[in-house]
XYZ file of C-alpha atoms in Angstrom:
584
model
C -13.740 -119.658 -55.835
C -12.527 -120.186 -59.457
C -10.354 -117.467 -60.981
C -8.365 -117.628 -64.366
C -8.866 -121.247 -64.440
C -7.269 -122.047 -61.129
C -9.093 -123.285 -58.077
C -7.881 -120.253 -55.870
C -8.624 -120.253 -51.900
C -8.272 -116.896 -50.352
C -7.184 -116.549 -46.867
C -7.058 -113.651 -44.740
C -5.641 -113.694 -41.188
C -6.188 -110.542 -39.013
C -4.817 -109.448 -36.510
C -1.761 -111.744 -36.502
C -1.158 -109.993 -33.190
C 2.353 -108.489 -32.206
C 3.751 -106.966 -29.298
C 4.670 -103.455 -31.232
C 1.323 -103.680 -33.004
C -1.152 -105.194 -35.020
C -0.516 -107.140 -38.510
C -2.969 -108.714 -41.150
C -2.083 -111.128 -43.998
C -4.188 -111.680 -47.248
C -2.943 -114.744 -49.300
C -4.186 -116.309 -52.366
C -3.497 -120.269 -52.486
C -3.609 -122.172 -55.715
C -5.821 -125.469 -54.168
C -4.536 -127.445 -57.450
C -0.678 -127.132 -56.444
C -1.163 -125.995 -52.681
C 1.204 -123.280 -53.169
C 0.580 -119.539 -52.548
C 0.314 -117.475 -55.517
C 0.051 -113.954 -54.099
C 0.732 -112.228 -50.465
C -0.026 -108.723 -48.935
C 1.149 -107.908 -45.296
C -0.304 -104.644 -43.833
C -0.584 -102.788 -40.567
C -3.859 -101.507 -40.056
C -2.802 -99.501 -36.886
C -0.902 -95.906 -36.798
C 0.863 -94.688 -33.740
C 2.829 -91.513 -34.528
C 5.762 -91.631 -32.475
C 7.850 -89.888 -34.765
C 5.627 -86.719 -34.510
C 5.489 -86.933 -31.081
C 9.212 -86.114 -30.919
C 9.631 -82.974 -33.174
C 10.098 -79.878 -31.097
C 11.567 -81.948 -27.986
C 15.087 -81.811 -26.457
C 16.884 -84.705 -28.430
C 17.776 -86.745 -25.343
C 14.145 -87.349 -24.650
C 13.885 -89.392 -27.593
C 16.079 -92.081 -25.764
C 13.213 -92.542 -23.229
C 10.160 -91.817 -25.466
C 11.198 -94.127 -28.255
C 11.661 -97.163 -25.854
C 7.814 -97.002 -25.407
C 7.751 -98.184 -29.156
C 7.762 -101.882 -27.310
C 7.848 -103.358 -24.156
C 9.498 -106.511 -25.366
C 12.371 -104.986 -27.473
C 12.963 -100.984 -25.443
C 16.653 -101.467 -25.446
C 17.589 -101.486 -28.837
C 15.456 -98.383 -29.457
C 17.099 -96.827 -26.234
C 20.700 -97.988 -27.865
C 20.067 -96.747 -31.343
C 18.377 -93.532 -30.293
C 21.394 -92.546 -27.923
C 23.870 -93.298 -30.675
C 22.034 -90.943 -32.700
C 21.953 -88.169 -30.252
C 25.711 -88.821 -29.179
C 26.518 -87.822 -32.959
C 24.071 -84.920 -32.386
C 25.920 -83.734 -29.384
C 29.324 -84.838 -29.954
C 29.359 -86.700 -26.901
C 31.420 -89.856 -26.753
C 31.088 -92.301 -23.809
C 34.089 -93.470 -22.058
C 34.923 -97.161 -22.350
C 33.101 -98.165 -19.320
C 29.970 -96.251 -20.264
C 29.973 -98.299 -23.797
C 30.349 -101.445 -21.461
C 27.453 -101.097 -19.489
C 25.124 -100.321 -22.527
C 26.584 -103.460 -24.301
C 25.569 -105.367 -20.818
C 22.167 -104.032 -20.769
C 21.536 -104.714 -24.513
C 22.655 -108.189 -24.147
C 20.678 -108.820 -21.438
C 17.450 -108.076 -23.093
C 18.730 -110.008 -26.247
C 19.464 -113.015 -24.268
C 15.748 -113.055 -22.974
C 14.012 -112.075 -25.833
C 15.674 -114.744 -28.087
C 14.227 -117.141 -25.890
C 10.690 -115.662 -26.224
C 10.918 -116.291 -29.804
C 12.381 -119.629 -30.358
C 10.414 -121.332 -27.465
C 7.298 -118.874 -26.582
C 6.292 -117.637 -29.746
C 7.707 -119.804 -32.448
C 7.812 -123.087 -30.699
C 4.275 -123.584 -30.373
C 3.579 -123.873 -33.772
C 5.645 -126.865 -33.693
C 4.314 -128.246 -30.252
C 2.654 -131.783 -30.004
C -0.896 -129.709 -29.771
C -0.233 -128.030 -33.163
C 1.376 -131.218 -35.321
C -1.541 -133.415 -33.812
C -4.021 -131.154 -35.430
C -2.389 -129.501 -38.367
C 0.174 -132.071 -39.558
C -0.791 -135.339 -37.898
C 1.507 -137.573 -40.400
C 4.700 -135.626 -38.596
C 3.470 -136.847 -35.298
C 3.238 -140.380 -35.912
C 7.052 -140.147 -37.324
C 8.106 -137.488 -34.671
C 7.549 -140.306 -32.244
C 9.739 -142.845 -34.099
C 12.567 -140.372 -34.573
C 15.410 -140.508 -32.268
C 16.570 -137.065 -31.008
C 20.614 -136.862 -31.512
C 21.048 -134.249 -29.063
C 19.307 -136.060 -26.068
C 22.607 -135.976 -24.105
C 22.387 -132.411 -23.621
C 18.614 -131.362 -23.749
C 17.235 -134.795 -22.275
C 14.765 -135.645 -24.768
C 14.734 -138.984 -26.316
C 12.668 -138.308 -29.325
C 11.337 -135.499 -31.646
C 7.816 -136.009 -30.337
C 9.047 -135.150 -26.498
C 10.685 -131.950 -27.914
C 7.265 -131.083 -29.143
C 5.669 -131.874 -26.078
C 7.784 -130.226 -24.571
C 6.872 -127.021 -26.424
C 3.085 -127.418 -25.589
C 1.749 -123.824 -24.521
C 1.814 -122.994 -20.697
C 2.233 -126.874 -19.809
C 5.651 -128.038 -21.785
C 8.640 -128.225 -20.067
C 10.741 -126.120 -22.520
C 8.022 -123.757 -22.624
C 7.824 -123.110 -18.894
C 11.513 -123.307 -18.431
C 11.937 -120.409 -20.559
C 10.185 -118.282 -18.891
C 11.527 -118.870 -15.586
C 15.401 -118.151 -17.377
C 13.607 -114.965 -18.988
C 13.586 -113.511 -15.661
C 16.995 -113.443 -15.274
C 17.432 -111.649 -18.529
C 14.842 -108.659 -16.980
C 17.227 -108.785 -13.964
C 20.341 -108.557 -15.803
C 19.172 -105.657 -17.557
C 17.726 -103.872 -14.351
C 21.222 -104.020 -12.397
C 22.880 -101.416 -15.072
C 19.264 -99.897 -16.591
C 17.568 -99.208 -13.419
C 14.564 -101.546 -14.386
C 13.397 -103.166 -17.445
C 11.588 -102.982 -19.622
C 12.272 -99.255 -20.314
C 15.434 -98.756 -18.950
C 16.571 -95.535 -17.427
C 20.365 -94.649 -17.538
C 21.093 -94.488 -21.437
C 22.010 -90.848 -21.760
C 23.985 -88.954 -24.057
C 27.735 -89.479 -23.615
C 27.425 -92.846 -21.459
C 25.228 -94.107 -18.674
C 23.889 -92.720 -15.344
C 25.104 -95.349 -13.318
C 26.921 -94.134 -9.929
C 29.188 -96.318 -7.795
C 30.062 -98.890 -10.004
C 30.972 -102.054 -7.900
C 32.377 -105.161 -8.445
C 29.491 -106.634 -6.829
C 26.893 -105.242 -9.549
C 29.220 -107.126 -12.172
C 29.216 -110.518 -9.759
C 25.425 -110.274 -9.652
C 24.986 -109.956 -13.446
C 27.807 -112.647 -14.300
C 25.608 -114.934 -11.930
C 22.658 -114.235 -13.659
C 24.057 -114.639 -16.773
C 25.547 -118.146 -16.157
C 21.720 -119.517 -16.257
C 21.518 -117.946 -19.955
C 24.863 -119.905 -20.580
C 23.716 -123.072 -19.194
C 20.060 -123.058 -21.227
C 21.136 -122.113 -24.449
C 23.000 -125.426 -24.709
C 19.653 -127.168 -24.124
C 18.042 -124.650 -26.095
C 20.193 -124.921 -29.327
C 20.499 -128.806 -29.360
C 16.928 -129.132 -29.107
C 15.904 -126.366 -31.866
C 18.579 -128.207 -33.928
C 17.045 -131.499 -33.555
C 13.214 -130.285 -34.021
C 14.290 -128.286 -37.159
C 16.042 -130.865 -38.940
C 12.894 -133.081 -38.363
C 10.825 -130.327 -40.013
C 13.055 -130.003 -42.907
C 12.671 -133.869 -43.628
C 9.207 -133.547 -43.778
C 9.546 -131.311 -46.871
C 9.538 -127.595 -45.300
C 12.693 -126.458 -47.121
C 10.604 -124.104 -49.357
C 8.374 -122.920 -46.543
C 8.998 -119.148 -46.051
C 11.982 -118.987 -48.575
C 13.266 -116.135 -50.426
C 16.523 -114.817 -52.039
C 19.639 -114.131 -49.632
C 19.208 -110.392 -49.443
C 19.815 -109.555 -45.924
C 20.943 -106.770 -43.900
C 22.713 -106.016 -40.466
C 23.582 -103.021 -38.451
C 25.780 -104.812 -36.188
C 25.979 -104.834 -32.453
C 28.012 -105.051 -29.194
C 30.384 -101.953 -29.800
C 34.299 -102.007 -28.982
C 34.503 -99.964 -25.725
C 38.124 -98.726 -26.909
C 37.030 -97.780 -30.752
C 33.209 -96.392 -30.116
C 33.036 -92.737 -30.827
C 30.366 -89.910 -31.547
C 31.967 -88.956 -34.676
C 29.893 -89.876 -37.768
C 33.346 -90.040 -39.852
C 34.416 -92.730 -37.606
C 31.593 -94.846 -37.671
C 33.125 -97.124 -40.719
C 35.997 -98.228 -38.355
C 34.225 -98.519 -35.244
C 31.323 -100.338 -36.692
C 33.450 -102.861 -38.077
C 34.976 -103.421 -34.564
C 31.451 -104.721 -33.407
C 31.189 -108.088 -32.054
C 28.191 -108.439 -34.511
C 29.365 -107.278 -38.134
C 27.311 -104.635 -40.214
C 26.956 -105.046 -43.759
C 24.589 -106.000 -46.647
C 24.037 -109.181 -48.315
C 22.511 -108.843 -52.286
C 21.926 -112.432 -53.445
C 24.263 -114.191 -51.316
C 27.170 -111.713 -51.904
C 28.287 -109.358 -49.275
C 28.573 -106.115 -50.929
C 29.817 -103.612 -48.090
C 30.498 -103.971 -44.093
C 30.349 -99.954 -43.787
C 27.534 -98.580 -41.541
C 28.048 -95.193 -43.591
C 27.467 -96.589 -46.596
C 24.663 -98.543 -45.093
C 23.032 -95.261 -44.081
C 23.544 -93.512 -47.055
C 21.491 -96.228 -48.969
C 18.459 -96.111 -46.716
C 15.249 -94.887 -49.137
C 11.944 -95.058 -47.424
C 9.047 -95.186 -49.963
C 5.601 -94.424 -49.319
C 3.437 -95.313 -52.487
C 1.697 -98.465 -51.140
C 1.299 -96.555 -47.374
C -1.142 -94.518 -46.087
C 0.939 -91.364 -46.002
C 1.838 -88.168 -47.803
C 4.805 -87.644 -49.636
C 4.770 -83.700 -49.280
C 7.938 -82.803 -47.759
C 10.798 -81.379 -49.171
C 14.936 -82.225 -49.423
C 16.425 -80.557 -46.539
C 19.374 -82.538 -46.024
C 21.681 -82.592 -49.061
C 24.874 -84.359 -47.707
C 25.659 -86.471 -44.873
C 28.595 -85.020 -42.656
C 31.186 -86.946 -44.977
C 29.612 -85.073 -47.808
C 27.920 -88.213 -49.634
C 24.481 -87.485 -51.276
C 21.746 -87.661 -49.186
C 18.346 -88.914 -51.169
C 14.983 -86.997 -51.184
C 13.419 -90.396 -49.535
C 16.118 -90.856 -46.830
C 15.002 -90.803 -43.528
C 16.843 -87.542 -42.705
C 14.574 -85.851 -45.329
C 11.613 -88.083 -44.941
C 8.531 -86.644 -42.993
C 5.857 -88.534 -41.217
C 2.609 -87.434 -42.720
C -0.313 -89.589 -42.113
C -3.287 -89.992 -44.673
C -5.537 -92.624 -43.841
C -6.858 -94.734 -46.379
C -9.237 -97.640 -46.961
C -8.401 -101.108 -45.942
C -8.070 -103.944 -48.158
C -7.367 -101.837 -51.029
C -3.996 -104.066 -52.367
C -4.179 -102.236 -55.781
C -3.123 -98.950 -54.088
C -2.106 -97.955 -50.430
C -2.982 -100.653 -47.965
C -0.573 -100.348 -45.032
C 0.607 -97.926 -42.226
C 3.879 -99.796 -42.840
C 6.337 -97.846 -45.357
C 8.825 -99.403 -48.024
C 12.253 -99.224 -46.759
C 14.582 -100.230 -49.354
C 18.461 -100.243 -49.488
C 20.129 -99.049 -52.506
C 23.424 -100.075 -53.443
C 24.628 -96.671 -54.589
C 28.220 -97.878 -54.868
C 27.228 -100.594 -56.933
C 24.230 -101.434 -59.258
C 22.529 -98.214 -58.226
C 19.184 -100.517 -57.626
C 16.630 -100.445 -54.634
C 16.837 -103.667 -53.082
C 14.303 -105.201 -50.451
C 16.694 -107.063 -47.517
C 15.367 -108.732 -44.730
C 16.371 -108.258 -41.289
C 16.907 -110.372 -38.230
C 18.980 -113.236 -36.575
C 19.784 -114.850 -39.739
C 20.651 -111.637 -41.326
C 23.096 -110.621 -38.880
C 24.446 -114.108 -38.429
C 24.989 -114.461 -42.030
C 26.245 -111.008 -42.311
C 29.015 -111.632 -39.227
C 30.100 -114.993 -40.799
C 30.703 -113.456 -44.414
C 32.159 -110.550 -43.078
C 35.046 -112.082 -41.123
C 35.640 -109.504 -38.935
C 35.213 -111.215 -35.800
C 37.614 -114.358 -34.703
C 34.717 -116.475 -34.599
C 34.081 -116.198 -38.422
C 35.344 -118.723 -40.514
C 33.740 -117.312 -43.543
C 31.249 -120.181 -44.144
C 30.165 -120.502 -40.213
C 30.456 -118.964 -36.819
C 32.542 -121.201 -34.117
C 32.483 -120.572 -31.002
C 32.845 -122.036 -27.368
C 30.529 -121.521 -23.810
C 32.114 -122.557 -20.685
C 30.886 -125.332 -18.225
C 27.786 -123.995 -15.909
C 27.165 -126.273 -13.097
C 23.673 -124.733 -12.057
C 21.056 -127.061 -10.226
C 18.239 -127.486 -12.615
C 20.018 -127.355 -15.744
C 20.832 -130.681 -17.810
C 24.479 -130.302 -19.218
C 27.033 -128.879 -17.243
C 30.081 -129.032 -19.540
C 31.601 -126.714 -21.855
C 30.541 -126.819 -25.388
C 31.561 -125.781 -28.602
C 28.967 -124.350 -31.243
C 28.756 -123.638 -34.863
C 26.419 -122.092 -36.940
C 26.659 -122.566 -40.307
C 25.423 -120.560 -43.461
C 22.371 -122.166 -44.829
C 21.368 -123.222 -48.364
C 18.753 -120.356 -48.284
C 16.589 -118.207 -46.133
C 13.312 -119.940 -44.933
C 11.217 -120.482 -42.171
C 13.157 -123.228 -40.525
C 16.856 -121.473 -40.773
C 15.287 -118.104 -39.154
C 14.149 -120.054 -36.121
C 17.385 -121.933 -35.958
C 19.389 -118.546 -36.308
C 17.564 -117.183 -33.404
C 18.673 -120.109 -31.259
C 22.405 -120.117 -32.147
C 22.218 -116.229 -31.933
C 21.269 -116.718 -28.317
C 24.365 -118.829 -27.661
C 26.360 -116.049 -29.570
C 24.856 -113.219 -27.544
C 25.947 -115.129 -24.383
C 29.647 -115.386 -25.571
C 29.725 -111.723 -26.549
C 28.526 -110.995 -23.308
C 30.614 -112.982 -21.089
C 33.477 -111.083 -22.907
C 31.880 -107.885 -22.103
C 31.896 -108.928 -18.306
C 35.418 -109.608 -18.572
C 36.046 -106.443 -20.421
C 34.126 -104.430 -17.364
C 36.377 -106.220 -14.729
C 39.577 -104.862 -16.823
C 38.397 -101.360 -16.542
C 37.495 -102.043 -13.113
C 40.771 -102.934 -12.106
C 42.661 -100.189 -14.065
C 40.542 -97.895 -12.265
C 38.669 -96.593 -15.363
C 35.467 -96.267 -13.494
C 34.166 -93.234 -15.704
C 30.612 -93.980 -17.148
C 29.753 -90.439 -18.783
C 31.792 -87.949 -20.494
C 30.486 -84.210 -19.873
C 29.600 -82.316 -23.027
C 28.341 -78.921 -24.622
C 25.130 -79.064 -26.038
C 25.261 -77.384 -29.834
C 22.284 -75.689 -31.157
C 22.419 -77.761 -34.406
C 23.293 -81.560 -35.327
C 22.786 -84.973 -37.025
C 23.134 -88.317 -35.963
C 22.182 -92.072 -37.054
C 22.074 -94.649 -34.661
C 21.885 -98.276 -35.397
C 22.046 -101.603 -33.654
C 20.688 -104.916 -33.553
C 17.234 -105.716 -31.689
C 16.144 -109.432 -31.714
C 14.160 -109.069 -34.677
C 16.964 -107.306 -36.860
C 18.200 -104.102 -37.195
C 17.075 -100.888 -35.348
C 17.635 -97.586 -36.904
C 17.252 -93.813 -35.619
C 17.959 -90.749 -37.418
C 17.945 -87.281 -35.686
C 18.105 -83.568 -36.996
C 18.298 -80.959 -34.374
C 18.118 -77.398 -35.193
C 17.589 -74.384 -32.808
C 18.464 -76.922 -30.016
C 15.309 -79.047 -30.117
C 14.413 -81.902 -32.685
C 13.514 -80.778 -36.207
C 13.206 -84.185 -37.762
C 13.401 -87.742 -36.068
C 12.988 -90.933 -37.713
C 13.153 -94.640 -36.690
C 13.098 -97.892 -38.249
C 12.160 -101.081 -36.092
C 13.036 -104.611 -38.036
C 9.500 -104.776 -38.420
C 9.331 -101.611 -40.747
C 11.566 -103.537 -43.254
C 10.151 -107.123 -42.781
C 6.392 -106.026 -43.144
C 6.841 -103.497 -45.605
C 4.325 -103.502 -48.299
C 4.918 -103.028 -52.276
C 7.821 -100.217 -53.087
C 7.096 -98.113 -56.480
C 8.652 -100.856 -58.742
C 5.922 -103.317 -57.162
C 8.585 -105.446 -55.285
C 6.928 -107.355 -52.296
C 8.404 -106.737 -48.777
C 10.236 -109.805 -47.097
C 7.068 -111.109 -45.325
C 5.208 -110.760 -48.868
C 7.967 -112.339 -50.511
C 8.441 -115.146 -48.288
C 5.002 -116.001 -48.588
C 5.073 -116.057 -52.295
C 5.293 -119.992 -53.507
C 5.132 -121.081 -49.939
C 3.548 -124.478 -50.042
C 0.479 -125.605 -48.073
C 1.555 -128.531 -45.519
C -1.409 -128.209 -43.458
C -3.789 -131.268 -43.585
C -7.499 -131.351 -44.817
C -9.409 -129.868 -47.328
C -8.944 -126.410 -48.654
C -12.067 -124.928 -47.246
C -11.074 -126.355 -44.007
C -7.379 -124.636 -43.855
C -6.719 -122.391 -40.669
C -3.798 -120.729 -42.560
C -1.026 -122.335 -39.992
C 1.806 -122.386 -42.782
C 1.056 -118.817 -43.357
C 1.335 -118.183 -39.739
C 4.562 -120.197 -39.458
C 6.530 -118.307 -42.149
C 5.346 -114.609 -40.399
C 6.250 -115.793 -36.931
C 9.751 -117.288 -38.451
C 10.440 -113.398 -38.732
C 9.228 -112.089 -35.770
C 7.519 -113.062 -32.495
C 3.831 -112.529 -31.910
C 1.369 -113.021 -29.386
C -1.859 -114.499 -31.041
C -4.502 -116.066 -28.796
C -7.824 -116.199 -30.972
C -7.384 -115.688 -34.891
C -10.394 -114.217 -37.229
C -9.491 -116.211 -40.545
C -11.756 -114.874 -43.582
C -12.164 -117.516 -46.119
C -13.662 -115.313 -48.970
C -16.844 -113.749 -47.742
C -17.237 -116.343 -44.790
C -15.350 -115.608 -41.315
C -14.070 -118.611 -39.410
C -13.523 -117.677 -35.814
C -11.050 -120.113 -34.098
C -8.711 -120.659 -31.350
C -5.455 -121.430 -33.202
C -3.018 -121.740 -30.105
C -2.801 -120.162 -27.083
C 0.463 -118.115 -27.330
C 0.087 -115.415 -24.864
C 3.072 -115.357 -22.847
C 2.830 -113.605 -19.080
C 6.033 -111.514 -18.997
């Protein structure tokens, strides 16, 4: 179709299926420049968990909110229990924090592999490249893989073949290693997904023994062995993709946020007023980066700055200001989640000039700086970038994260020696660097979890085996819980009155990344990353399937999409994009 003197191809992909819900994307492409000129991301499904929680015991939120997702339930359990710790004033003993960290780390390890190999990897597999970027395949067959001594693949083409869905070596081996993550989480979480042991004041785990820790460590070393292959193969593949001119695909400004994760067992407390200090002692640092510059590492400042707008969403704004200040006296806005209410107001799908999504538009206001709302991206790239810039952990050089993993002699894995890693801050956020950061985050998490295992043994040897602190439940309270899910920061807010939940709000990472336009008309991270993205897909515009669009979206958040309906103007093309289904 022709619009404003340009050849415009409109593409709608719906659903871009995700574990936690459904997503649609509508883009307009200038076929002369082969660039996306407009983009909208929207969610057509309402769930209403926050409404379900009102009137319940706050501790019930720890179990209920996990059901938001079967892939990443632990971050919701952890963020929720941190919020309820504050509501109840229940600070866990050190071993309780260690066990929470070990359960969380187990899930992060398995989930990183799911993303890099099984959800994002097939977009760059032999099957996909031959179909959508055939020129790449010819070059990949001739390009040597520099990390072949670690991962064992001689050429880039061999790595692509190893990513073929349900058949490739990396694809299948990743599924086997992921089982270790589930089993690790179950040792201290009772089961996975949806762990049963996270409770206010600690963990419900009786009779902790050295054999529990030994079993966990044995499984952990499988991840330690596999991550060496994962990172080097991913590096080789993504360096090749960049050489094909992919640096501007999914690119956006470096506006990033991280809640941090892996609490210091000796520093954590249920006191909101101490959150600044214990937040900065996390192994992954909290913070916000605006235009490439770190502006805060303070979890309190992070919390106070959150705004949740609904102008482009199917909700009503008929709520009132109930919380005026946080426990430290900082002013809380009407749009802050402690005040915001979930009031559904269904609208018409596809009306992009008004409300068009069930996702809201969270923004972070730099209330100690320019006073403006900022559209920040969450995810592995954000947390690695923030942790590097913050220089609060010994692994940070200010420009990179440098760490080492020990030797792991395990049958079936290709590289047994110890290995040094260095993740470097990239030139800009883009599709390639989001995937790379997820791979390196897998390795960094393995390093963090190894340290936490050593801490558990230290506490066990010292006889500090208490995992729960008794508490007296108050009648009123307020709390904010924050940690990192694989896809980014996971944030929970709880207000208790008369002993029950008066208001409960939570943000999954996708709440931020998939957000629609805000009141100023600024796009959300998905939308911004799609704007001006070049189309590399071979073929005529009317034949495009939208693979570059899907690659951008998947770089933020792993998804499962078997059959995708693509609308080309009024014509609907039903086609098999790739079999992304992952048996879990």
